Short mmCIF file of C-alpha atoms in Angstrom, two decimals:
data_model
loop_
_atom_site.label_atom_id
_atom_site.label_comp_id
_atom_site.label_asym_id
_atom_site.label_seq_id
_atom_site.Cartn_x
_atom_site.Cartn_y
_atom_site.Cartn_z
CA UNK A 1 0.01 0.01 -0.04
CA UNK A 2 1.27 3.46 -0.68
CA UNK A 3 2.07 5.97 1.97
CA UNK A 4 -0.64 8.59 2.56
CA UNK A 5 -0.05 11.44 0.13
CA UNK A 6 0.72 14.94 1.86
CA UNK A 7 -1.36 17.71 0.46
CA UNK A 8 -0.25 20.30 2.91
CA UNK A 9 2.09 21.67 0.46
CA UNK A 10 0.22 21.27 -2.87
CA UNK A 11 -0.51 24.38 -4.96
CA UNK A 12 -4.27 23.96 -4.32
CA UNK A 13 -3.83 23.57 -0.71
CA UNK A 14 -1.72 26.79 -0.62
CA UNK A 15 -4.17 28.63 -2.73
CA UNK A 16 -7.33 27.60 -0.57
CA UNK A 17 -5.33 28.81 2.49
CA UNK A 18 -4.52 32.00 1.00
CA UNK A 19 -8.38 32.30 -0.03
CA UNK A 20 -9.53 31.45 3.58
CA UNK A 21 -6.93 34.08 5.17
CA UNK A 22 -8.11 36.82 2.76
CA UNK A 23 -11.69 36.02 3.50
CA UNK A 24 -11.24 36.15 7.21
CA UNK A 25 -9.36 39.53 6.97
CA UNK A 26 -12.23 40.79 5.16
CA UNK A 27 -14.59 39.14 7.88
CA UNK A 28 -13.02 40.95 10.59
CA UNK A 29 -13.12 44.33 8.96
CA UNK A 30 -16.89 43.98 8.21
CA UNK A 31 -17.59 42.53 11.65
CA UNK A 32 -15.49 45.41 13.45
CA UNK A 33 -17.63 47.90 11.49
CA UNK A 34 -20.91 45.94 12.82
CA UNK A 35 -19.66 45.91 16.46
CA UNK A 36 -19.15 49.76 16.26
CA UNK A 37 -22.50 50.38 14.84
CA UNK A 38 -24.22 48.24 17.47
CA UNK A 39 -22.22 50.09 20.30
CA UNK A 40 -23.29 53.67 18.58
CA UNK A 41 -26.83 52.80 17.62
CA UNK A 42 -27.49 49.56 19.84
CA UNK A 43 -28.25 48.00 16.43
CA UNK A 44 -26.35 47.19 13.24
CA UNK A 45 -27.77 48.10 9.79
CA UNK A 46 -29.42 45.30 8.07
CA UNK A 47 -27.22 45.36 5.00
CA UNK A 48 -23.92 45.49 7.22
CA UNK A 49 -25.37 42.30 9.08
CA UNK A 50 -25.96 40.44 5.57
CA UNK A 51 -22.34 41.57 4.40
CA UNK A 52 -20.96 39.87 7.71
CA UNK A 53 -22.91 36.88 7.31
CA UNK A 54 -21.96 36.33 3.77
CA UNK A 55 -18.19 36.86 4.36
CA UNK A 56 -18.80 34.68 7.20
CA UNK A 57 -20.20 31.92 4.76
CA UNK A 58 -16.92 32.39 2.39
CA UNK A 59 -14.74 31.86 5.37
CA UNK A 60 -16.58 28.64 6.49
CA UNK A 61 -16.43 27.59 2.72
CA UNK A 62 -12.76 28.00 2.23
CA UNK A 63 -11.89 26.21 5.45
CA UNK A 64 -14.23 23.41 4.41
CA UNK A 65 -12.40 23.15 0.90
CA UNK A 66 -9.07 23.34 2.83
CA UNK A 67 -10.04 20.34 5.18
CA UNK A 68 -11.39 18.48 1.85
CA UNK A 69 -8.08 18.91 0.26
CA UNK A 70 -6.05 17.61 3.44
CA UNK A 71 -8.31 14.66 3.92
CA UNK A 72 -8.00 13.61 0.21
CA UNK A 73 -4.15 13.82 0.78
CA UNK A 74 -4.46 11.50 3.74
CA UNK A 75 -6.42 8.62 1.94
CA UNK A 76 -4.25 5.86 0.93
CA UNK A 77 -3.78 4.26 -2.36
CA UNK A 78 -3.68 0.69 -2.79
CA UNK A 79 -2.07 0.10 -6.09
CA UNK A 80 1.57 0.39 -5.33
CA UNK A 81 4.23 -0.96 -2.90
CA UNK A 82 2.71 -2.73 -0.08
CA UNK A 83 3.12 -1.73 3.85
CA UNK A 84 6.14 -2.91 5.83
CA UNK A 85 6.05 -6.52 6.37
CA UNK A 86 4.44 -7.75 3.11
CA UNK A 87 6.97 -8.44 0.36
CA UNK A 88 6.18 -6.84 -3.15
CA UNK A 89 6.62 -10.03 -4.72
CA UNK A 90 4.85 -12.20 -2.20
CA UNK A 91 3.04 -15.07 -4.15
CA UNK A 92 0.55 -15.44 -1.53
CA UNK A 93 -0.35 -11.92 -1.50
CA UNK A 94 -0.63 -11.95 -5.24
CA UNK A 95 -2.73 -15.05 -5.19
CA UNK A 96 -4.91 -13.84 -2.47
CA UNK A 97 -5.71 -10.67 -4.43
CA UNK A 98 -6.19 -12.37 -7.55
CA UNK A 99 -8.78 -14.86 -6.18
CA UNK A 100 -10.61 -12.08 -4.36
CA UNK A 101 -10.80 -9.96 -7.66
CA UNK A 102 -12.17 -12.93 -9.30
CA UNK A 103 -14.98 -13.57 -6.81
CA UNK A 104 -15.90 -9.55 -7.16
CA UNK A 105 -15.96 -9.92 -10.94
CA UNK A 106 -17.55 -13.19 -11.61
CA UNK A 107 -18.67 -14.55 -8.30
CA UNK A 108 -16.54 -17.34 -8.61
CA UNK A 109 -15.83 -18.74 -5.03
CA UNK A 110 -14.40 -22.18 -5.64
CA UNK A 111 -11.52 -22.74 -3.72
CA UNK A 112 -11.52 -19.22 -2.51
CA UNK A 113 -10.50 -20.00 1.07
CA UNK A 114 -7.68 -22.16 0.16
CA UNK A 115 -6.03 -19.85 -2.56
CA UNK A 116 -6.80 -16.58 -0.80
CA UNK A 117 -6.96 -17.36 2.97
CA UNK A 118 -10.28 -15.91 3.21
CA UNK A 119 -13.14 -17.25 4.96
CA UNK A 120 -16.93 -17.43 5.29
CA UNK A 121 -18.39 -15.14 7.84
CA UNK A 122 -19.68 -16.98 10.75
CA UNK A 123 -22.94 -14.95 11.39
CA UNK A 124 -23.98 -13.85 7.63
CA UNK A 125 -23.12 -15.15 4.10
CA UNK A 126 -20.08 -13.66 2.13
CA UNK A 127 -16.36 -13.72 2.63
CA UNK A 128 -13.87 -11.99 4.99
CA UNK A 129 -12.02 -9.34 2.55
CA UNK A 130 -8.12 -9.84 2.35
CA UNK A 131 -6.13 -7.83 4.80
CA UNK A 132 -4.94 -5.11 2.71
CA UNK A 133 -8.45 -4.35 1.61
CA UNK A 134 -9.75 -4.13 5.33
CA UNK A 135 -6.80 -1.90 5.92
CA UNK A 136 -7.61 0.45 3.16
CA UNK A 137 -11.28 0.75 4.38
CA UNK A 138 -9.82 1.58 7.95
CA UNK A 139 -7.43 4.17 6.73
CA UNK A 140 -10.12 5.96 4.69
CA UNK A 141 -12.47 5.74 7.28
CA UNK A 142 -9.74 7.50 9.57
CA UNK A 143 -9.21 10.15 6.87
CA UNK A 144 -12.95 10.80 6.44
CA UNK A 145 -14.50 10.27 10.16
CA UNK A 146 -13.64 13.30 12.23
CA UNK A 147 -14.35 11.24 15.31
CA UNK A 148 -12.04 8.53 14.29
CA UNK A 149 -9.28 11.40 13.85
CA UNK A 150 -9.67 12.54 17.36
CA UNK A 151 -10.76 9.57 19.42
CA UNK A 152 -8.78 6.14 20.41
CA UNK A 153 -9.36 3.51 17.98
CA UNK A 154 -8.77 -0.32 19.07
CA UNK A 155 -9.04 -3.46 16.69
CA UNK A 156 -10.32 -6.25 18.67
CA UNK A 157 -11.07 -10.01 18.01
CA UNK A 158 -14.26 -10.40 20.18
CA UNK A 159 -17.61 -9.11 19.89
CA UNK A 160 -17.51 -7.06 23.24
CA UNK A 161 -14.42 -5.42 24.39
CA UNK A 162 -14.48 -4.89 28.27
CA UNK A 163 -12.22 -2.50 29.92
CA UNK A 164 -11.51 -1.98 33.57
CA UNK A 165 -11.09 1.51 34.71
CA UNK A 166 -10.02 3.11 37.97
CA UNK A 167 -12.52 5.50 39.17
CA UNK A 168 -10.59 6.28 42.07
CA UNK A 169 -7.12 5.66 42.74
CA UNK A 170 -5.45 3.72 45.68
CA UNK A 171 -5.40 5.97 48.67
CA UNK A 172 -2.10 6.84 50.16
CA UNK A 173 -0.64 9.24 53.03
CA UNK A 174 2.18 10.47 55.31
CA UNK A 175 3.51 8.94 58.35
CA UNK A 176 6.46 9.19 60.57
CA UNK A 177 9.38 6.73 60.44
CA UNK A 178 8.35 4.43 63.21
CA UNK A 179 4.61 5.03 63.11
CA UNK A 180 2.13 2.30 62.33
CA UNK A 181 0.90 2.02 58.62
CA UNK A 182 -2.89 1.88 58.46
CA UNK A 183 -4.36 -0.27 55.73
CA UNK A 184 -5.33 2.00 53.02
CA UNK A 185 -8.61 1.77 50.74
CA UNK A 186 -8.18 -0.30 47.67
CA UNK A 187 -8.94 1.35 44.30
CA UNK A 188 -12.48 1.62 42.91
CA UNK A 189 -12.75 -0.15 39.63
CA UNK A 190 -15.52 -0.10 36.97
CA UNK A 191 -15.88 -2.46 34.22
CA UNK A 192 -16.89 -0.76 30.85
CA UNK A 193 -18.32 -2.71 27.89
CA UNK A 194 -18.15 -1.83 24.44
CA UNK A 195 -20.22 -3.96 22.14
CA UNK A 196 -19.69 -4.09 18.52
CA UNK A 197 -22.63 -3.79 16.16
CA UNK A 198 -22.93 -4.34 12.35
CA UNK A 199 -22.54 -1.36 9.98
CA UNK A 200 -23.32 -2.10 6.14
CA UNK A 201 -23.13 -0.51 2.82
CA UNK A 202 -24.55 -2.06 -0.45
CA UNK A 203 -22.25 -0.32 -3.00
CA UNK A 204 -23.40 -1.22 -6.87
CA UNK A 205 -21.51 -1.64 -9.99
CA UNK A 206 -21.86 -2.73 -13.59
CA UNK A 207 -20.27 -5.77 -14.99
CA UNK A 208 -18.40 -3.83 -17.64
CA UNK A 209 -16.75 -1.68 -14.69
CA UNK A 210 -15.91 -5.17 -12.87
CA UNK A 211 -14.55 -6.42 -16.20
CA UNK A 212 -12.25 -3.33 -16.72
CA UNK A 213 -8.71 -4.49 -16.27
CA UNK A 214 -7.65 -0.89 -15.11
CA UNK A 215 -9.96 -0.76 -12.33
CA UNK A 216 -8.38 -1.63 -9.01
CA UNK A 217 -11.36 -3.54 -7.24
CA UNK A 218 -9.67 -2.99 -3.76
CA UNK A 219 -9.61 0.56 -4.19
CA UNK A 220 -12.97 1.01 -5.76
CA UNK A 221 -14.56 -1.00 -2.80
CA UNK A 222 -12.98 0.89 -0.06
CA UNK A 223 -13.99 4.17 -1.61
CA UNK A 224 -17.59 3.16 -2.37
CA UNK A 225 -18.09 2.07 1.43
CA UNK A 226 -16.09 5.07 2.82
CA UNK A 227 -18.74 7.89 2.67
CA UNK A 228 -21.51 5.63 3.72
CA UNK A 229 -19.77 3.90 6.71
CA UNK A 230 -17.97 7.19 7.85
CA UNK A 231 -21.59 9.18 7.77
CA UNK A 232 -23.22 6.52 9.83
CA UNK A 233 -20.41 6.22 12.29
CA UNK A 234 -20.02 9.94 13.10
CA UNK A 235 -23.61 10.14 13.81
CA UNK A 236 -23.45 7.27 16.19
CA UNK A 237 -20.31 8.38 17.90
CA UNK A 238 -21.86 11.59 18.91
CA UNK A 239 -25.72 10.72 19.52
CA UNK A 240 -25.90 7.12 18.92
CA UNK A 241 -28.23 5.27 21.79
CA UNK A 242 -26.00 2.30 22.04
CA UNK A 243 -28.84 0.08 20.64
CA UNK A 244 -27.21 -1.93 17.83
CA UNK A 245 -25.05 1.15 17.24
CA UNK A 246 -22.03 2.63 19.42
CA UNK A 247 -23.17 4.88 22.10
CA UNK A 248 -22.54 8.50 21.36
CA UNK A 249 -20.82 10.65 24.16
CA UNK A 250 -23.96 13.04 24.06
CA UNK A 251 -26.23 9.96 24.93
CA UNK A 252 -24.82 9.81 28.43
CA UNK A 253 -26.35 11.64 31.47
CA UNK A 254 -25.36 15.29 31.17
CA UNK A 255 -25.49 16.81 34.61
CA UNK A 256 -23.88 20.23 35.89
CA UNK A 257 -20.21 19.99 36.36
CA UNK A 258 -20.60 20.73 40.13
CA UNK A 259 -22.72 17.39 40.35
CA UNK A 260 -20.61 15.52 37.87
CA UNK A 261 -20.08 11.63 38.84
CA UNK A 262 -18.32 8.90 37.28
CA UNK A 263 -20.66 7.61 34.24
CA UNK A 264 -22.10 11.07 33.53
CA UNK A 265 -20.75 14.13 31.26
CA UNK A 266 -20.30 17.52 33.07
CA UNK A 267 -21.72 20.64 31.50
CA UNK A 268 -21.09 24.49 31.69
CA UNK A 269 -23.99 26.52 31.22
CA UNK A 270 -23.91 29.15 28.54
CA UNK A 271 -25.69 31.57 30.55
CA UNK A 272 -28.86 32.03 28.37
CA UNK A 273 -31.72 29.64 27.23
CA UNK A 274 -30.69 28.62 23.57
CA UNK A 275 -28.17 31.36 23.25
CA UNK A 276 -24.83 32.63 24.65
CA UNK A 277 -24.86 35.03 27.44
CA UNK A 278 -25.58 38.60 26.32
CA UNK A 279 -22.40 40.10 28.11
CA UNK A 280 -19.04 38.47 27.88
CA UNK A 281 -19.80 35.29 26.26
CA UNK A 282 -16.42 34.29 25.77
CA UNK A 283 -15.83 33.89 29.76
CA UNK A 284 -18.25 30.92 29.47
CA UNK A 285 -16.10 29.27 26.69
CA UNK A 286 -13.32 29.86 28.95
CA UNK A 287 -15.23 28.14 31.86
CA UNK A 288 -15.80 25.22 29.57
CA UNK A 289 -11.95 24.81 28.88
CA UNK A 290 -11.32 24.71 32.44
CA UNK A 291 -13.87 22.18 33.27
CA UNK A 292 -11.71 19.19 32.77
CA UNK A 293 -8.77 18.53 34.96
CA UNK A 294 -5.39 19.97 33.98
CA UNK A 295 -4.05 16.74 32.40
CA UNK A 296 -6.93 16.85 29.87
CA UNK A 297 -6.17 20.35 28.61
CA UNK A 298 -2.99 20.06 26.80
CA UNK A 299 -4.48 17.65 23.98
CA UNK A 300 -7.84 19.46 24.36
CA UNK A 301 -9.99 20.48 21.45
CA UNK A 302 -13.57 22.12 20.74
CA UNK A 303 -15.97 20.05 18.89
CA UNK A 304 -19.08 21.75 17.29
CA UNK A 305 -20.94 22.16 13.93
CA UNK A 306 -20.40 24.85 11.44
CA UNK A 307 -23.33 26.92 12.41
CA UNK A 308 -21.76 27.16 16.01
CA UNK A 309 -18.64 27.97 14.60
CA UNK A 310 -19.99 30.75 12.65
CA UNK A 311 -21.50 31.95 15.90
CA UNK A 312 -18.14 31.94 17.80
CA UNK A 313 -16.25 33.39 15.06
CA UNK A 314 -17.66 36.72 15.77
CA UNK A 315 -16.50 36.84 19.60
CA UNK A 316 -13.58 38.76 20.79
CA UNK A 317 -11.53 38.53 24.06
CA UNK A 318 -11.04 41.29 26.40
CA UNK A 319 -8.04 42.85 24.50
CA UNK A 320 -10.35 43.00 21.15
CA UNK A 321 -8.60 40.10 19.55
CA UNK A 322 -10.68 37.43 17.90
CA UNK A 323 -10.71 34.27 19.81
CA UNK A 324 -11.44 32.22 16.42
CA UNK A 325 -8.45 31.82 14.16
CA UNK A 326 -7.96 30.08 11.04
CA UNK A 327 -5.28 27.49 10.22
CA UNK A 328 -2.03 29.25 9.79
CA UNK A 329 -0.44 26.50 7.58
CA UNK A 330 -2.24 23.75 5.39
CA UNK A 331 -2.85 20.42 7.27
CA UNK A 332 -3.48 22.41 10.34
CA UNK A 333 -6.99 23.06 12.05
CA UNK A 334 -8.45 26.29 12.89
CA UNK A 335 -8.40 27.22 16.57
CA UNK A 336 -10.37 28.71 19.29
CA UNK A 337 -9.02 30.39 22.39
CA UNK A 338 -5.71 28.62 21.34
CA UNK A 339 -7.29 24.98 21.13
CA UNK A 340 -8.00 23.21 18.07
CA UNK A 341 -11.63 23.10 16.59
CA UNK A 342 -13.01 19.88 15.15
CA UNK A 343 -16.17 20.62 13.07
CA UNK A 344 -18.67 17.57 13.15
CA UNK A 345 -21.91 18.13 11.49
CA UNK A 346 -23.81 15.70 13.75
CA UNK A 347 -23.22 17.96 16.63
CA UNK A 348 -26.46 19.63 17.73
CA UNK A 349 -27.31 23.28 16.55
CA UNK A 350 -27.57 25.95 19.35
CA UNK A 351 -30.88 25.73 20.89
CA UNK A 352 -32.46 25.63 24.31
CA UNK A 353 -30.87 23.08 26.50
CA UNK A 354 -28.69 21.87 23.63
CA UNK A 355 -25.17 20.56 24.20
CA UNK A 356 -23.90 22.37 21.08
CA UNK A 357 -20.39 22.77 21.89
CA UNK A 358 -17.87 19.86 23.60
CA UNK A 359 -14.39 20.49 24.74
CA UNK A 360 -11.73 17.96 25.99
CA UNK A 361 -9.37 15.27 25.25
CA UNK A 362 -11.18 13.10 23.00
CA UNK A 363 -8.40 10.59 22.48
CA UNK A 364 -8.53 9.92 26.08
CA UNK A 365 -12.10 10.21 26.65
CA UNK A 366 -13.58 8.24 23.82
CA UNK A 367 -13.08 4.79 22.42
CA UNK A 368 -13.90 3.49 19.15
CA UNK A 369 -13.83 -0.37 18.73
CA UNK A 370 -13.36 -2.16 15.50
CA UNK A 371 -14.10 -5.95 15.27
CA UNK A 372 -11.39 -7.27 12.90
CA UNK A 373 -12.82 -8.33 9.60
CA UNK A 374 -14.77 -6.73 6.90
CA UNK A 375 -17.25 -9.19 5.04
CA UNK A 376 -18.45 -8.91 1.49
CA UNK A 377 -21.49 -10.77 -0.20
CA UNK A 378 -21.66 -10.43 -3.91
CA UNK A 379 -25.36 -10.27 -5.26
CA UNK A 380 -25.94 -9.95 -8.99
CA UNK A 381 -29.75 -10.82 -8.69
CA UNK A 382 -31.51 -8.26 -6.59
CA UNK A 383 -30.74 -5.07 -8.69
CA UNK A 384 -30.07 -6.44 -12.24
CA UNK A 385 -28.30 -5.29 -14.34
CA UNK A 386 -26.21 -4.09 -11.44
CA UNK A 387 -24.12 -6.09 -9.09
CA UNK A 388 -24.47 -5.19 -5.23
CA UNK A 389 -21.88 -5.89 -2.99
CA UNK A 390 -23.38 -6.14 0.69
CA UNK A 391 -20.13 -5.13 2.84
CA UNK A 392 -20.29 -5.11 6.60
CA UNK A 393 -18.00 -4.32 9.39
CA UNK A 394 -18.49 -4.51 13.14
CA UNK A 395 -18.11 -1.12 15.14
CA UNK A 396 -18.48 -0.15 18.80
CA UNK A 397 -17.90 2.97 20.87
CA UNK A 398 -18.43 4.78 23.89
CA UNK A 399 -16.90 7.07 26.52
CA UNK A 400 -13.89 5.65 28.29
CA UNK A 401 -13.02 8.34 30.81
CA UNK A 402 -15.86 10.67 31.61
CA UNK A 403 -13.57 13.14 33.34
CA UNK A 404 -11.92 14.02 29.87
CA UNK A 405 -15.07 15.34 27.97
CA UNK A 406 -17.07 18.31 29.08
CA UNK A 407 -20.01 20.17 27.02
CA UNK A 408 -21.55 23.45 26.90
CA UNK A 409 -25.39 23.24 27.69
CA UNK A 410 -27.24 26.46 26.32
CA UNK A 411 -29.34 27.07 29.37
CA UNK A 412 -29.34 29.87 31.86
CA UNK A 413 -27.88 27.57 34.45
#
C-alpha cells in the first residue's frame, strides 16, 4: 500500500489557505464595523449584517475546501508498494488478491478459502476481505470520519471489548518513620463494556466496470463504502443510543459540572436559554476550557458544527482579539482560544438546553472499537443489471473516561 499523500504543500492547498486568510481579514473588517455600529446605535444596519453573514460563509466554505484537500491527501492508495512486512513479490499476497478479484468480478468462489486465505463469515453469508482491503477501508475511514481522527481506535477480535478502569485511585498518606501504617482503601474499579454492532453498505457496480482491467477493485470497494460508513459512524459516535450501534458521548447523562460523577458528562451553562450570554460570552467558553482537569487540557479541542463555529467566530477577548483563528498552514485546523476546533456536522445546533459545544481530550475520553474482519457478499440478482456488494463491518464505541470530555449546555444555569 502506498504511504498517504501529503497535501499540505500542494498548490491547491496553498491557494485555498490564501483564500481563507483573505476572507477572514475581510470578515474581521466587516464585523468590526458591525460591532462599532451596535455600540453607537444599539443595532447594526441590516445590509451590514448581511455583509458579515456573507463573508462568514465565504470563510466557512474556504475552511471546508481546505479540510477536503487535506483529507484527500491522507487517503491511501492501494495499487503500489505494500506496507512494511508484506513483500511486493509475495506469491501468497498476489494469489490472495487474484482470488478475491475473481470473486468480485464473476462470483467464482470455488477454492477461495484455500487460495486466498479467506473465510466465510460465521454469522452471515459472504467472505472476509483480504487484509490489505480491510486496512484500506480503515485508513479511509480514519481520513473521512472526524471522530476517528480525534478518538482512540482499537481493533479487537471479540464481539464485546471489556475495559476495567479506576474511578478512584489507591489511597495513600504521610506517616512518621516509626509510626504504624494503617491499611488504605483499595482502588475503585469499574468495568466498561463496548459491544460491536453491524455497520453495512451496499455499493453497486456494472459488470462492465468489474470487467475493466484498469480498475483496482480493492480501491474501488474501499472508496465506495467510505462515505456511507463514515456518515453512519459519525452520527453514532456523537448521538448514538447504544442499541445496535455505538453509544455517542452526548447520549450519556449530562449534569452540571458541580454535580458530575463517574458515568456522567459534566456541563457548563452558556448563560442564556438557547443562546450565549448577552455579556462576555467568551467567559463561558473559558469556563468550559477549565472544566476538565489540567491533564486533559494539553490535548484538548473544541467540537461543534459549522453553524456554531459561525457564531463563535464573531467573539473577541478582553483585548479586542478574535478568539477564533483560521489555520495558519495547510494541514492544520482552525483554533478557538488557542485550542483546535473539529467540526462535526452531527453535533446539535444551538438551541434551548442543547449541548452544542464539547471540549476535552477525546483521545483519552472516547474509544472506538473495530471488530477485525470486513465481510463482502456479491449479489448479482437483487438489482439487475447491477451487481451489489453487501459489505459489513462491526463497530462499537463509547466514553472511556468521563473526566476528559465536557460540554456547554445552552441554558441559563
